[in-house]
Short mmCIF file of C-alpha atoms in Angstrom, two decimals:
data_model
loop_
_atom_site.label_atom_id
_atom_site.label_comp_id
_atom_site.label_asym_id
_atom_site.label_seq_id
_atom_site.Cartn_x
_atom_site.Cartn_y
_atom_site.Cartn_z
CA MET A 10 95.41 43.20 -65.01
CA PHE A 11 92.16 41.14 -65.82
CA LEU A 12 92.42 41.84 -69.47
CA ALA A 13 96.21 41.67 -69.78
CA GLN A 14 97.02 38.56 -67.61
CA VAL A 15 95.96 36.02 -70.32
CA LYS A 16 99.15 37.04 -72.26
CA LYS A 17 101.29 34.89 -70.04
CA PHE A 18 99.49 31.76 -71.19
CA LYS A 19 100.37 32.26 -74.77
CA ALA A 20 97.52 30.70 -76.51
CA HIS A 21 97.07 31.57 -80.24
CA PRO A 22 94.74 34.50 -80.55
CA ILE A 23 92.35 32.87 -82.90
CA LEU A 24 91.46 30.30 -80.14
CA TYR A 25 89.60 33.08 -78.09
CA PHE A 26 87.26 33.71 -80.83
CA ILE A 27 86.16 30.16 -82.10
CA LEU A 28 83.49 29.67 -79.35
CA PRO A 29 81.96 33.23 -79.47
CA MET A 30 81.86 32.92 -83.19
CA GLY A 31 80.31 29.55 -83.17
CA LEU A 32 77.72 30.54 -80.79
CA LEU A 33 76.99 33.67 -82.81
CA GLY A 34 76.85 31.51 -85.98
CA LEU A 35 74.27 29.24 -84.30
CA MET A 36 72.31 32.33 -83.21
CA VAL A 37 72.31 33.85 -86.75
CA ILE A 38 71.00 30.37 -88.07
CA ASN A 39 68.27 30.33 -85.36
CA TYR A 40 67.32 33.85 -86.17
CA LEU A 41 67.00 33.10 -89.98
CA PHE A 42 65.04 29.92 -89.31
CA SER A 43 62.67 31.74 -86.94
CA MET A 44 61.91 34.71 -89.32
CA GLY A 45 58.23 34.55 -90.19
CA VAL A 46 57.62 32.16 -87.31
CA ASP A 47 55.66 33.16 -84.14
CA THR A 48 58.08 31.97 -81.47
CA ASN A 49 55.41 32.42 -78.86
CA ASP A 50 53.20 30.01 -80.65
CA VAL A 51 56.06 27.58 -80.81
CA ILE A 52 56.72 27.88 -77.19
CA ARG A 53 53.12 27.47 -76.44
CA GLN A 54 53.02 24.22 -78.60
CA THR A 55 56.03 22.92 -76.86
CA ILE A 56 54.53 23.66 -73.46
CA SER A 57 51.32 21.76 -74.43
CA GLN A 58 53.39 18.68 -75.48
CA ILE A 59 56.15 18.56 -72.72
CA GLY A 60 54.89 20.95 -69.98
CA VAL A 61 56.19 24.09 -68.72
CA ASN A 62 59.19 22.58 -66.81
CA GLY A 63 59.93 20.41 -69.86
CA THR A 64 60.07 23.34 -72.01
CA PHE A 65 62.23 25.29 -69.59
CA ILE A 66 64.72 22.44 -69.39
CA LEU A 67 64.61 22.13 -73.37
CA MET A 68 65.34 25.85 -73.75
CA ILE A 69 67.93 26.34 -71.11
CA SER A 70 69.98 23.10 -71.09
CA PRO A 71 72.18 23.81 -74.13
CA LEU A 72 73.44 27.07 -72.57
CA SER A 73 73.85 25.50 -69.11
CA ILE A 74 75.92 22.74 -70.61
CA GLY A 75 77.84 25.49 -72.56
CA LEU A 76 79.51 26.52 -69.40
CA PHE A 77 81.42 23.21 -69.19
CA VAL A 78 82.40 23.54 -72.91
CA VAL A 79 83.86 26.97 -72.24
CA TRP A 80 85.79 25.74 -69.15
CA PHE A 81 86.95 22.58 -71.18
CA TRP A 82 88.15 24.78 -74.09
CA VAL A 83 89.88 27.38 -71.78
CA LYS A 84 91.49 24.74 -69.58
CA ILE A 85 92.61 22.18 -72.07
CA VAL A 86 92.82 23.89 -75.42
CA GLN A 87 93.87 27.41 -74.55
CA ARG A 88 95.86 25.98 -71.44
CA GLN A 89 94.66 28.68 -69.22
CA SER A 90 93.37 28.62 -65.72
CA ILE A 91 89.80 28.94 -64.87
CA THR A 92 90.77 31.26 -62.14
CA SER A 93 92.51 33.72 -64.63
CA LEU A 94 89.48 33.48 -66.71
CA THR A 95 87.46 34.61 -63.74
CA THR A 96 89.48 37.29 -61.99
CA SER A 97 92.75 39.02 -61.55
CA ARG A 98 92.88 38.23 -57.85
CA ASN A 99 94.70 35.18 -56.75
CA LYS A 100 91.50 33.27 -56.08
CA VAL A 101 87.78 33.85 -56.99
CA ASP A 102 86.25 36.30 -54.53
CA PHE A 103 82.93 34.56 -53.69
CA LYS A 104 82.03 37.40 -51.31
CA ARG A 105 81.94 39.69 -54.45
CA ILE A 106 79.63 37.12 -56.21
CA LEU A 107 77.23 36.92 -53.28
CA PHE A 108 77.07 40.58 -52.60
CA SER A 109 76.18 41.30 -56.12
CA PHE A 110 73.74 38.52 -56.18
CA PHE A 111 71.90 39.44 -53.07
CA LEU A 112 71.93 43.14 -53.91
CA TRP A 113 70.23 42.71 -57.14
CA THR A 114 67.99 40.13 -55.60
CA THR A 115 66.79 42.73 -53.03
CA ILE A 116 66.22 45.27 -55.68
CA THR A 117 64.24 43.11 -58.08
CA VAL A 118 62.11 41.87 -55.22
CA ILE A 119 61.24 45.33 -54.22
CA LEU A 120 60.55 46.56 -57.69
CA THR A 121 58.42 43.58 -58.49
CA PHE A 122 56.29 44.03 -55.38
CA VAL A 123 56.12 48.09 -56.00
CA ALA A 124 54.93 47.13 -59.50
CA TYR A 125 52.31 44.70 -58.15
CA TYR A 126 50.84 47.05 -55.60
CA ALA A 127 50.87 49.97 -57.88
CA GLN A 128 49.03 48.16 -60.73
CA PRO A 129 47.60 44.92 -59.37
CA GLU A 130 45.38 44.60 -62.50
CA ASN A 131 48.58 43.75 -64.45
CA PHE A 132 49.27 40.72 -62.62
CA VAL A 133 47.60 37.36 -61.77
CA PHE A 134 48.68 35.44 -58.49
CA ASN A 135 50.20 32.35 -60.15
CA PHE A 136 51.60 30.48 -57.17
CA LYS A 137 50.97 26.70 -57.22
CA PRO A 138 53.26 25.35 -54.41
CA GLU A 139 53.89 21.85 -55.98
CA LYS A 140 54.67 23.23 -59.33
CA PHE A 141 56.68 26.00 -58.08
CA PHE A 142 58.97 24.12 -55.83
CA VAL A 143 59.73 21.60 -58.66
CA PHE A 144 60.57 24.57 -60.89
CA LEU A 145 62.60 26.13 -58.04
CA VAL A 146 64.94 23.17 -57.96
CA LEU A 147 65.39 23.09 -61.72
CA ALA A 148 66.01 26.88 -61.81
CA LEU A 149 68.51 26.72 -58.91
CA ILE A 150 70.56 24.17 -60.88
CA LEU A 151 70.34 25.35 -64.71
CA ILE A 152 70.02 29.05 -64.35
CA PRO A 153 73.32 29.86 -62.65
CA LEU A 154 75.04 27.49 -65.11
CA GLN A 155 73.31 29.43 -68.00
CA THR A 156 74.10 32.87 -66.79
CA SER A 157 77.79 31.87 -65.92
CA PHE A 158 78.18 30.34 -69.42
CA GLU A 159 77.33 33.78 -70.99
CA GLU A 160 79.61 35.72 -68.60
CA TYR A 161 82.56 33.28 -69.05
CA LEU A 162 82.21 33.40 -72.86
CA PHE A 163 81.50 37.14 -73.38
CA ARG A 164 83.03 38.95 -70.40
CA GLY A 165 85.66 36.36 -69.88
CA ASN A 166 86.96 34.45 -73.10
CA LEU A 167 85.98 37.07 -75.74
CA MET A 168 86.99 40.14 -73.84
CA GLN A 169 90.34 38.73 -72.94
CA GLY A 170 90.85 37.64 -76.67
CA LEU A 171 90.05 41.06 -77.73
CA ALA A 172 92.55 42.58 -75.29
CA VAL A 173 95.32 40.39 -76.60
CA VAL A 174 94.52 41.10 -80.13
CA THR A 175 93.59 44.92 -80.20
CA LYS A 176 95.32 46.11 -77.04
CA ASN A 177 92.33 48.55 -76.87
CA ARG A 178 90.14 48.70 -73.74
CA LEU A 179 87.08 50.39 -75.48
CA ILE A 180 87.00 47.72 -78.24
CA SER A 181 87.15 45.02 -75.66
CA LEU A 182 84.24 46.37 -73.91
CA LEU A 183 81.89 47.29 -76.67
CA ILE A 184 82.17 44.31 -79.03
CA PRO A 185 81.15 41.68 -76.32
CA ALA A 186 78.42 44.00 -75.31
CA VAL A 187 76.93 44.17 -78.79
CA LEU A 188 77.37 40.37 -79.36
CA PHE A 189 75.74 39.56 -76.13
CA GLY A 190 72.77 41.83 -77.22
CA LEU A 191 72.53 40.10 -80.61
CA MET A 192 72.52 36.64 -78.91
CA HIS A 193 69.04 37.43 -77.68
CA ILE A 194 67.57 38.84 -81.03
CA ALA A 195 65.56 35.71 -81.59
CA ASN A 196 63.87 35.89 -78.34
CA PRO A 197 60.06 36.23 -78.35
CA GLU A 198 60.31 39.55 -76.40
CA VAL A 199 61.94 41.16 -79.48
CA GLY A 200 58.98 40.06 -81.53
CA LYS A 201 56.54 41.33 -78.81
CA ILE A 202 58.11 44.62 -77.97
CA GLY A 203 60.01 45.42 -81.12
CA PRO A 204 63.75 46.02 -81.89
CA ILE A 205 64.02 48.74 -79.42
CA ILE A 206 64.49 46.12 -76.69
CA MET A 207 67.88 45.52 -78.08
CA ILE A 208 68.89 48.74 -76.28
CA TYR A 209 68.20 46.76 -73.05
CA TYR A 210 70.09 43.72 -74.03
CA ILE A 211 73.02 45.57 -75.42
CA GLY A 212 72.90 48.11 -72.52
CA THR A 213 72.97 45.20 -69.98
CA GLY A 214 76.02 43.88 -71.83
CA LEU A 215 77.67 47.17 -71.50
CA PHE A 216 76.80 47.43 -67.80
CA LEU A 217 78.27 44.06 -67.21
CA GLY A 218 81.39 44.83 -69.17
CA ILE A 219 82.15 47.90 -67.27
CA MET A 220 81.51 46.18 -63.95
CA THR A 221 84.12 43.50 -65.06
CA ILE A 222 86.78 45.93 -66.30
CA MET A 223 86.67 48.17 -63.51
CA ASP A 224 86.56 45.49 -60.88
CA GLU A 225 89.14 43.41 -62.66
CA GLY A 226 87.20 40.22 -62.65
CA LEU A 227 83.66 38.62 -63.27
CA GLU A 228 82.70 38.02 -59.85
CA LEU A 229 80.21 40.89 -59.68
CA ALA A 230 78.84 40.24 -63.07
CA LEU A 231 78.31 36.51 -62.19
CA GLY A 232 76.42 37.34 -59.10
CA PHE A 233 74.28 40.09 -60.89
CA HIS A 234 73.43 38.00 -63.93
CA ALA A 235 72.45 34.96 -61.84
CA ALA A 236 70.17 36.91 -59.71
CA ASN A 237 68.64 38.77 -62.55
CA ASN A 238 67.54 35.60 -64.41
CA LEU A 239 66.95 33.36 -61.48
CA ILE A 240 64.86 35.87 -59.22
CA GLY A 241 63.09 37.22 -62.41
CA ALA A 242 62.05 33.76 -63.48
CA LEU A 243 60.71 32.75 -59.95
CA LEU A 244 58.87 35.99 -59.36
CA VAL A 245 57.20 36.77 -62.76
CA THR A 246 56.48 35.07 -65.94
CA ALA A 247 54.49 36.12 -69.05
CA ASP A 248 52.97 34.50 -72.19
CA TRP A 249 55.48 36.63 -74.35
CA THR A 250 58.87 35.80 -72.48
CA ALA A 251 61.44 33.27 -73.44
CA PHE A 252 61.03 31.75 -69.95
CA GLN A 253 57.48 30.82 -69.18
CA THR A 254 57.57 29.37 -65.84
CA HIS A 255 55.72 28.34 -62.69
CA SER A 256 56.51 31.58 -61.13
CA ILE A 257 54.72 33.47 -58.36
CA PHE A 258 53.02 36.05 -60.51
CA LYS A 259 51.96 36.20 -64.05
CA ASP A 260 52.21 39.47 -65.92
CA ILE A 261 49.09 39.98 -68.13
CA SER A 262 49.74 43.52 -69.24
CA GLU A 263 50.97 44.71 -72.65
CA PRO A 264 54.64 45.64 -72.44
CA SER A 265 55.28 49.22 -73.53
CA GLY A 266 58.89 48.91 -74.46
CA SER A 267 59.84 52.23 -72.86
CA PHE A 268 59.67 52.22 -69.09
CA GLU A 269 61.17 48.58 -69.06
CA ILE A 270 64.21 49.79 -70.98
CA ILE A 271 64.66 53.34 -69.52
CA LEU A 272 64.47 52.44 -65.94
CA PRO A 273 67.21 49.90 -65.59
CA ILE A 274 69.56 51.18 -68.41
CA PHE A 275 69.62 54.79 -67.68
CA VAL A 276 68.65 54.91 -63.94
CA ILE A 277 69.26 51.71 -62.03
CA PHE A 278 72.42 50.55 -63.67
CA PRO A 279 74.29 53.88 -63.34
CA ILE A 280 73.46 53.78 -59.64
CA LEU A 281 74.58 50.33 -59.20
CA LEU A 282 77.99 51.00 -60.94
CA PHE A 283 78.39 54.20 -58.50
CA LEU A 284 77.45 51.97 -55.49
CA PHE A 285 79.97 49.33 -56.53
CA SER A 286 82.76 51.99 -57.09
CA LYS A 287 82.29 53.26 -53.60
CA VAL A 288 82.19 49.75 -52.05
CA TYR A 289 85.27 48.47 -54.10
CA LYS A 290 87.14 51.89 -54.59
CA TRP A 291 87.14 52.16 -58.35
CA THR A 292 89.37 54.73 -59.64
CA ASN A 293 90.84 55.88 -62.99
CA TRP A 294 87.55 55.23 -64.96
CA LYS A 295 88.52 56.77 -68.20
CA GLU A 296 92.02 54.96 -68.49
CA LYS A 297 90.58 51.62 -67.57
CA LEU A 298 87.63 51.78 -69.99
CA THR A 299 89.04 53.54 -73.07
CA GLY A 300 92.85 53.43 -72.72
CA THR A 301 95.34 51.27 -74.29
CA ILE A 302 96.16 47.73 -72.64
CA ASP A 303 99.60 47.10 -71.71
CA LEU A 304 100.30 43.36 -71.94
CA ASN A 305 103.48 43.76 -70.08
CA GLU A 306 101.86 45.27 -67.04
CA LEU A 307 101.90 41.93 -65.20
#
């Protein structure tokens, strides 16, 4: 239903791809210009000029504003309701968003403190109340906008557009996941850890896509993605990450690129999908994820 319901709005199929392709084009340009450039060094220089919070605002604001661009495009140009972009339900289920948010927040906090107590030498206590609480306010405003932009663009607009054009669920799942991963290709984490981290980015996109299709809406993905970026930014920063923040801890270890990828993609995310499936009674996985989309099923 979530993938098929946009058919009733009768927007020209090409309209669904203008924003995703535009963003991808900007990412390609950014990647080409960043080749041979130490992005960590650029971030350090920016921080020295405008500070940690200023750099954070500079980096995240375009994506945060992008959410309103997507909403405007869908509502005014495609003449589609924001509710139908979000869910197949009659109204957005905020309980689902909050459940996913607090579930992943709890898991993230537990894993972070386990890592801290298991290898305290890898962390520096970085908590400075004044700076932290200023950043907290900025993060609470900007990060949910940024993560919602990515969800509405990839798991909403692009996924529904692919459903209209291809009528194929697997294509509608895989292409947004790959493009979501490629959007992060210029991140300093890629330069630090290597291309293997793209498995994490694309795998996360696949996880969010499965969640969206099986649950017939973006709510769980919206909650998870917001918790992932927000709580992560508040808890731990490092000199080699895209978000360098006034967090509680600073990770001073050298990332391995193996454990950080294997644990979430191959262990935690499958467990979460299983848990969500029990809570929300998901069934018929094969047909929903790989079957043909019936645009007349409304």
